[in-house]
Each structure stands twice: as C-alpha cells, then as structure tokens.
GROMACS .gro file of C-alpha atoms in nm:
model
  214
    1UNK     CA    1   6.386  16.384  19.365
    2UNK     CA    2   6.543  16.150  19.584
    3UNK     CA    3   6.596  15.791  19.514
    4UNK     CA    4   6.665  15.487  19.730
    5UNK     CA    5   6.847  15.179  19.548
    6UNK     CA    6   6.558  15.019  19.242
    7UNK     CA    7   6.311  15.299  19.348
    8UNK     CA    8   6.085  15.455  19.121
    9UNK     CA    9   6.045  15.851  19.126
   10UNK     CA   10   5.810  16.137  19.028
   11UNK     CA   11   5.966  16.351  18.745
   12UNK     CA   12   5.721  16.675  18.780
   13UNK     CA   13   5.809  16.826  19.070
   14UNK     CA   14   5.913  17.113  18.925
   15UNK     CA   15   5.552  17.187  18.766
   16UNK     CA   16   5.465  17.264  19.151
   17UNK     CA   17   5.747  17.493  19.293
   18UNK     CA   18   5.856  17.820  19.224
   19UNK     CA   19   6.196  17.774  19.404
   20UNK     CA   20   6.381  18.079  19.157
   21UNK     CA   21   6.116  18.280  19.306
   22UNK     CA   22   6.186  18.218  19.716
   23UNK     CA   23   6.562  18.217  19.683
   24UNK     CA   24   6.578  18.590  19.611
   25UNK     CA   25   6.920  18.723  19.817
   26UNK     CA   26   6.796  18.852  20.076
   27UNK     CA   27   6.536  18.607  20.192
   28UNK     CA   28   6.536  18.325  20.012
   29UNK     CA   29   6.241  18.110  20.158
   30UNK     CA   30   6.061  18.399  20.297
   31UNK     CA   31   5.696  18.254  20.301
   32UNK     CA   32   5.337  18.376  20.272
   33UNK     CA   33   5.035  18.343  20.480
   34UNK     CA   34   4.824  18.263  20.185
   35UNK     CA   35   5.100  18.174  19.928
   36UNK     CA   36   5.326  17.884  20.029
   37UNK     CA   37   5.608  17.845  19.860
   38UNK     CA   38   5.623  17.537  19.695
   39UNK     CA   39   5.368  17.678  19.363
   40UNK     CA   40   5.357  17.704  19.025
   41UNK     CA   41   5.577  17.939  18.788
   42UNK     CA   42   5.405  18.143  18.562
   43UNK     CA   43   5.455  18.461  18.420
   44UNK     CA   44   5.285  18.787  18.226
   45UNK     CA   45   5.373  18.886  17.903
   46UNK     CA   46   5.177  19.256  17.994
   47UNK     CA   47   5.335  19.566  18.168
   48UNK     CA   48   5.246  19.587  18.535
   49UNK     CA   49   5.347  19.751  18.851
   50UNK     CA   50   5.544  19.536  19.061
   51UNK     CA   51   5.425  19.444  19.398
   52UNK     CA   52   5.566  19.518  19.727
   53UNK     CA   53   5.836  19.307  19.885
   54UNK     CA   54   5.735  19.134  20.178
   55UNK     CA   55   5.654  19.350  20.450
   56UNK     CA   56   5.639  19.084  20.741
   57UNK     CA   57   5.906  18.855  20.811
   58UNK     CA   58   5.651  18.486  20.889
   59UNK     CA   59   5.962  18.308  20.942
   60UNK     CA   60   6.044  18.406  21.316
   61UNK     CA   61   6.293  18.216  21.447
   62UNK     CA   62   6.302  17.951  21.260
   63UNK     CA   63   6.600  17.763  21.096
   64UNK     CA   64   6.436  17.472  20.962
   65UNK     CA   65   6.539  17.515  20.659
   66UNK     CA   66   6.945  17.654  20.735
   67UNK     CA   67   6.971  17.321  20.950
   68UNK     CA   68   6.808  17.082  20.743
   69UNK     CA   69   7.017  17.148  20.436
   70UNK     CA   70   7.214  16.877  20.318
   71UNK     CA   71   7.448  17.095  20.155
   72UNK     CA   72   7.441  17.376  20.392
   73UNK     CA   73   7.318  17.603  20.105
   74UNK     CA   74   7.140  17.833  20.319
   75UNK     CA   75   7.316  18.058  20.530
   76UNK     CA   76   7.209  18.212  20.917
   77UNK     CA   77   7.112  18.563  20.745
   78UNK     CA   78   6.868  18.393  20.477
   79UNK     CA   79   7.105  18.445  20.172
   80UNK     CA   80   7.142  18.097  19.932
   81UNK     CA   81   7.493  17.972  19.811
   82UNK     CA   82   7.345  17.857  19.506
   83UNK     CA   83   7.686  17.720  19.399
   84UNK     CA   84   7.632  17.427  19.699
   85UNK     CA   85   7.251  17.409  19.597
   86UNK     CA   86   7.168  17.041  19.508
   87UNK     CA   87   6.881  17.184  19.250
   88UNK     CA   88   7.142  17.382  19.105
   89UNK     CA   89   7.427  17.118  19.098
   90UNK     CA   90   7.200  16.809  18.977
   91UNK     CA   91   7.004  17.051  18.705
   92UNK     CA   92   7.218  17.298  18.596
   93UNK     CA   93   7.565  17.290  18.714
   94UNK     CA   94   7.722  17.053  18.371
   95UNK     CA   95   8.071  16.998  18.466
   96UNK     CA   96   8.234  16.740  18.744
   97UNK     CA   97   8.067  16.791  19.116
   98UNK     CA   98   8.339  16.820  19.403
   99UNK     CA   99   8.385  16.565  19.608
  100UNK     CA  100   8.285  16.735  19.920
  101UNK     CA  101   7.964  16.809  19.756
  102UNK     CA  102   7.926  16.451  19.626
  103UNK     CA  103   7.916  16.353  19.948
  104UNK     CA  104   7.649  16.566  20.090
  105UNK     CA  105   7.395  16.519  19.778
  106UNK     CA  106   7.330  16.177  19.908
  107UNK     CA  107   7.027  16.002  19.705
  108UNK     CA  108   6.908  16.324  19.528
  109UNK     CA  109   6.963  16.276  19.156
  110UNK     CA  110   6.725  16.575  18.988
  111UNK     CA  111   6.659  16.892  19.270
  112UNK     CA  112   6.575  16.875  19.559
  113UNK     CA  113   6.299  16.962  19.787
  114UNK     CA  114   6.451  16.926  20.143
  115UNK     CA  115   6.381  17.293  20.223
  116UNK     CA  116   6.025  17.254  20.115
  117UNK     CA  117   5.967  16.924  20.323
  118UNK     CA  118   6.061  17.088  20.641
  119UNK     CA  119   5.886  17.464  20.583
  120UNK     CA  120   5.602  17.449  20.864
  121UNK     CA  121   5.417  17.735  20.585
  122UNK     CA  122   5.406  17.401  20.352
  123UNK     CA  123   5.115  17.231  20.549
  124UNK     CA  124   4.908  17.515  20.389
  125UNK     CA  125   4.967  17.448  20.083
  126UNK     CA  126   4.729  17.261  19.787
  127UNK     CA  127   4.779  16.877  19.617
  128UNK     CA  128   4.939  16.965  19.268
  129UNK     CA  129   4.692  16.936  19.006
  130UNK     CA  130   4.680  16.610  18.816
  131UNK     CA  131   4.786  16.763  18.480
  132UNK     CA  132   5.128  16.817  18.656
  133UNK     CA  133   5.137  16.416  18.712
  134UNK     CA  134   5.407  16.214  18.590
  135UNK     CA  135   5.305  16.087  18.223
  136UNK     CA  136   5.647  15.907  18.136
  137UNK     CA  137   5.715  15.579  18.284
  138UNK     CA  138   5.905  15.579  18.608
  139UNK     CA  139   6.294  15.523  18.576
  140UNK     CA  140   6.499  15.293  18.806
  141UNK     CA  141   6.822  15.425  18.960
  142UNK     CA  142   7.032  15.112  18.880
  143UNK     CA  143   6.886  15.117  18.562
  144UNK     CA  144   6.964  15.458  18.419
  145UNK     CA  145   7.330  15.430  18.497
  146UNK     CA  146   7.386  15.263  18.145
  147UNK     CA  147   7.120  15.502  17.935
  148UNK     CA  148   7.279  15.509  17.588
  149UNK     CA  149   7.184  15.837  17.446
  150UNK     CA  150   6.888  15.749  17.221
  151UNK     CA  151   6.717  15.616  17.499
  152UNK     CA  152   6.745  15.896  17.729
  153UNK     CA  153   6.646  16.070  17.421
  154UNK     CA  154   6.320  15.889  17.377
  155UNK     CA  155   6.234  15.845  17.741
  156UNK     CA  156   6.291  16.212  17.887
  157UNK     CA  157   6.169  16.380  17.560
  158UNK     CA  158   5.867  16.519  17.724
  159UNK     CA  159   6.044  16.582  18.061
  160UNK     CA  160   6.254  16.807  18.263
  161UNK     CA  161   6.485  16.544  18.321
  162UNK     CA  162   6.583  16.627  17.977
  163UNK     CA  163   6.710  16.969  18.110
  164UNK     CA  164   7.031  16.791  18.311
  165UNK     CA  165   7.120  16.652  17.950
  166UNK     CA  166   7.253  16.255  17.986
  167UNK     CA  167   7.606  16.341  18.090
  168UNK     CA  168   7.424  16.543  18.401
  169UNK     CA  169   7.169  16.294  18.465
  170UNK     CA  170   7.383  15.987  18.437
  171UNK     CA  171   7.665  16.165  18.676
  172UNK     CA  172   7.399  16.221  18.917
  173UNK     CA  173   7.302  15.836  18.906
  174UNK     CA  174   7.713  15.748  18.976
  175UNK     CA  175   7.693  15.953  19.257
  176UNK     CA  176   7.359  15.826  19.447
  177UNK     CA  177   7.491  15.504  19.351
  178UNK     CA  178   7.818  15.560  19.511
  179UNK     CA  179   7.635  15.708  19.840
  180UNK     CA  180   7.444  15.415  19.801
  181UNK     CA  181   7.705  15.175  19.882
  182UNK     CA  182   7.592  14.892  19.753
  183UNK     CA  183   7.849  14.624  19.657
  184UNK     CA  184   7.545  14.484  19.372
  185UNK     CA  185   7.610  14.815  19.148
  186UNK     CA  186   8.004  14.745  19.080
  187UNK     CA  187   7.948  14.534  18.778
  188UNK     CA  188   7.696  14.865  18.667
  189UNK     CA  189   7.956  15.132  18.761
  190UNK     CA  190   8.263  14.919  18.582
  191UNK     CA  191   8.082  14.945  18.251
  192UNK     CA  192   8.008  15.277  18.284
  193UNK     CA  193   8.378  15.346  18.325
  194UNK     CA  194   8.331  15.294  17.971
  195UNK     CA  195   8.114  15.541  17.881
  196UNK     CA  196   8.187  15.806  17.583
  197UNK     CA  197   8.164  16.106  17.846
  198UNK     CA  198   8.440  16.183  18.066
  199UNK     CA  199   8.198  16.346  18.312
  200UNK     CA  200   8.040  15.964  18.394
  201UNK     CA  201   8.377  15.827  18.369
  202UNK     CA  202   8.542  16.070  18.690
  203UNK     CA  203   8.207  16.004  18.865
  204UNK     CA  204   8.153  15.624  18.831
  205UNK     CA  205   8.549  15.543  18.906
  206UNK     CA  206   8.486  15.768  19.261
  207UNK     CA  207   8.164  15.551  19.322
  208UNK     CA  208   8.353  15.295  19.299
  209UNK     CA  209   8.593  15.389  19.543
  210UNK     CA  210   8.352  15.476  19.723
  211UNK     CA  211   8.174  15.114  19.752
  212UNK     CA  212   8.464  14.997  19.805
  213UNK     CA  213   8.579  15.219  20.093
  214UNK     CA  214   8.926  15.402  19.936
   0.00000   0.00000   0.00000
C-alpha cells in the first residue's frame, strides 16, 4: 500500500494476492496463462498429489519486475532477497529498517505490490470480489504517526494491518513521512520522538533528519 502525504489507502490487498506462493526460489513471479498471480490464498486440509511445477517459462525475456523493484529484491536469475523485500520489511521484519533500505521503501507503509503493477500476465487477471473490500475506515498517513496503542487496537482489530503490530506500523509511517519531505510533519515526528517504543523513536529522529536534509 503506498501512500502519498493525507492520502487514504485500501487495507485488503492481501485478500487478493498469493505473493508466498510466486516467490518460490527458483522463479519467484513465474506466471500462468490462466492463473495470474496476484489471487487469493487458500488452502486444503485433505491429502492430495501435488501438481507439477511449471513446465513453460511465460516470462520470456522480460525483467519488468527485476527493474522495477524499488528495493532491488529480485535478482537477474528469478531468485527473491526476501531480506530487501518491502512486503517482508513493512509486515514482518519487527526490528529497526537500515537506512539504505529506508531510503528505497519510499511511500510504501504495509507491502507492496510494485511487482504486480508492472506483470504484463496481470491484465488477465479478475476485480477482487467485494467481500475482500475495505470495511474499516480509511487511515491518514499524518495521522497514524501518533496512534496510541488502544486506538490502533480498536481501529486495525479486524485488519491485517494488525499483523505489523503498532511499533511496525507506526515505524513504517516515520519513514514515508521522512521520504516524504515535508517540512508540515516536524511538529508530528518531534512528538513521536516521544513515543514509549524505541523502534519509532530511531525512525522518527532519522525522518527528521531527513526533512531537514542532515
């Protein structure tokens, strides 16, 4: 999910991808003719046979994906760094973010879909259906920064925003914010300098720095 400054976001876009699926090792956005890769996750809870692997490589010569990666998470022979992977560092990665890495997430706060956007294979595929629609109200990015931890609690109880915990989610917000740039948020990131969680402290006070060109 990527946010611009006081822009409103859809929180389900996980409902619709099966993104563990297509970054096995050894070809991690291999598509299919008739499957595209941004569906749902499911599973069966009765024995079967696996399928095949892929027989037929659809993706050609195309690097769509390798070049379009903010993070440069996918290498030339298809394998996935999942260490530089912004779904992986804005979901489940829970400790401080390297600066290097900081600096390449950009506006992307909860996953993100930049290798699905630019798949040709993804023109195929089907509108989500609507019971995969947001049903929470949408946050604001300047907002959030200052989430005590009831609220977060209350709002994200139904969502997987609830997954990246506060400390997670609120670290991701310092860091948009900082790649924002925006001279507005200082008063925002100085308070949250004050925050109970070391993880938003280290990550607001290089926002700041950030703004502020040091």
């Amino acid at each position: 999910i990527e946010l611009e400054p006081d822009q409103s976001f859809s929180t389900d876009h996980c409902g619709t991808c099966n993104r563990c699926i297509t970054a096995c090792p050894t070809h991690c956005i291999l598509p299919n003719r008739t499957l595209v890769s941004n569906r749902c996750i499911s599973y069966l809870t009765i024995e079967l046979e696996p399928d095949q692997s892929f027989s037929t490589d659809h993706c050609g010569t195309c690097n769509r994906c390798i070049t379009a990666c903010p993070t440069h998470c996918i290498l030339p022979n298809r394998t996935l760094d999942s260490n530089r992977c912004i779904s992986y560092l804005t979901i489940e990665h829970k400790t401080e973010i390297s600066e290097e890495l900081r600096n390449q997430i950009g506006n992307w706060i909860f996953g993100c879909d930049v290798c699905q956007q630019v798949c040709p294979w993804n023109r195929f595929s089907q509108p989500a259906d609507s019971a995969f629609e947001t049903k929470i109200p949408l946050p604001v990015l300047s907002g959030d920064l200052l989430l005590d931890p009831s609220t977060f609690n209350q709002r994200f109880k139904k969502s997987p925003i609830k997954r990246a915990k506060r400390r997670g989610y609120v670290r991701n917000i310092a860091i948009a914010i900082g790649n924002n740039k925006n001279k507005k948020d200082i008063p925002l990131l100085e308070k949250a300098l004050q925050d109970d969680e070391s993880l938003i402290q280290t990550h607001a006070k290089w926002a700041l720095k950030k703004i502020n060109n040091e």
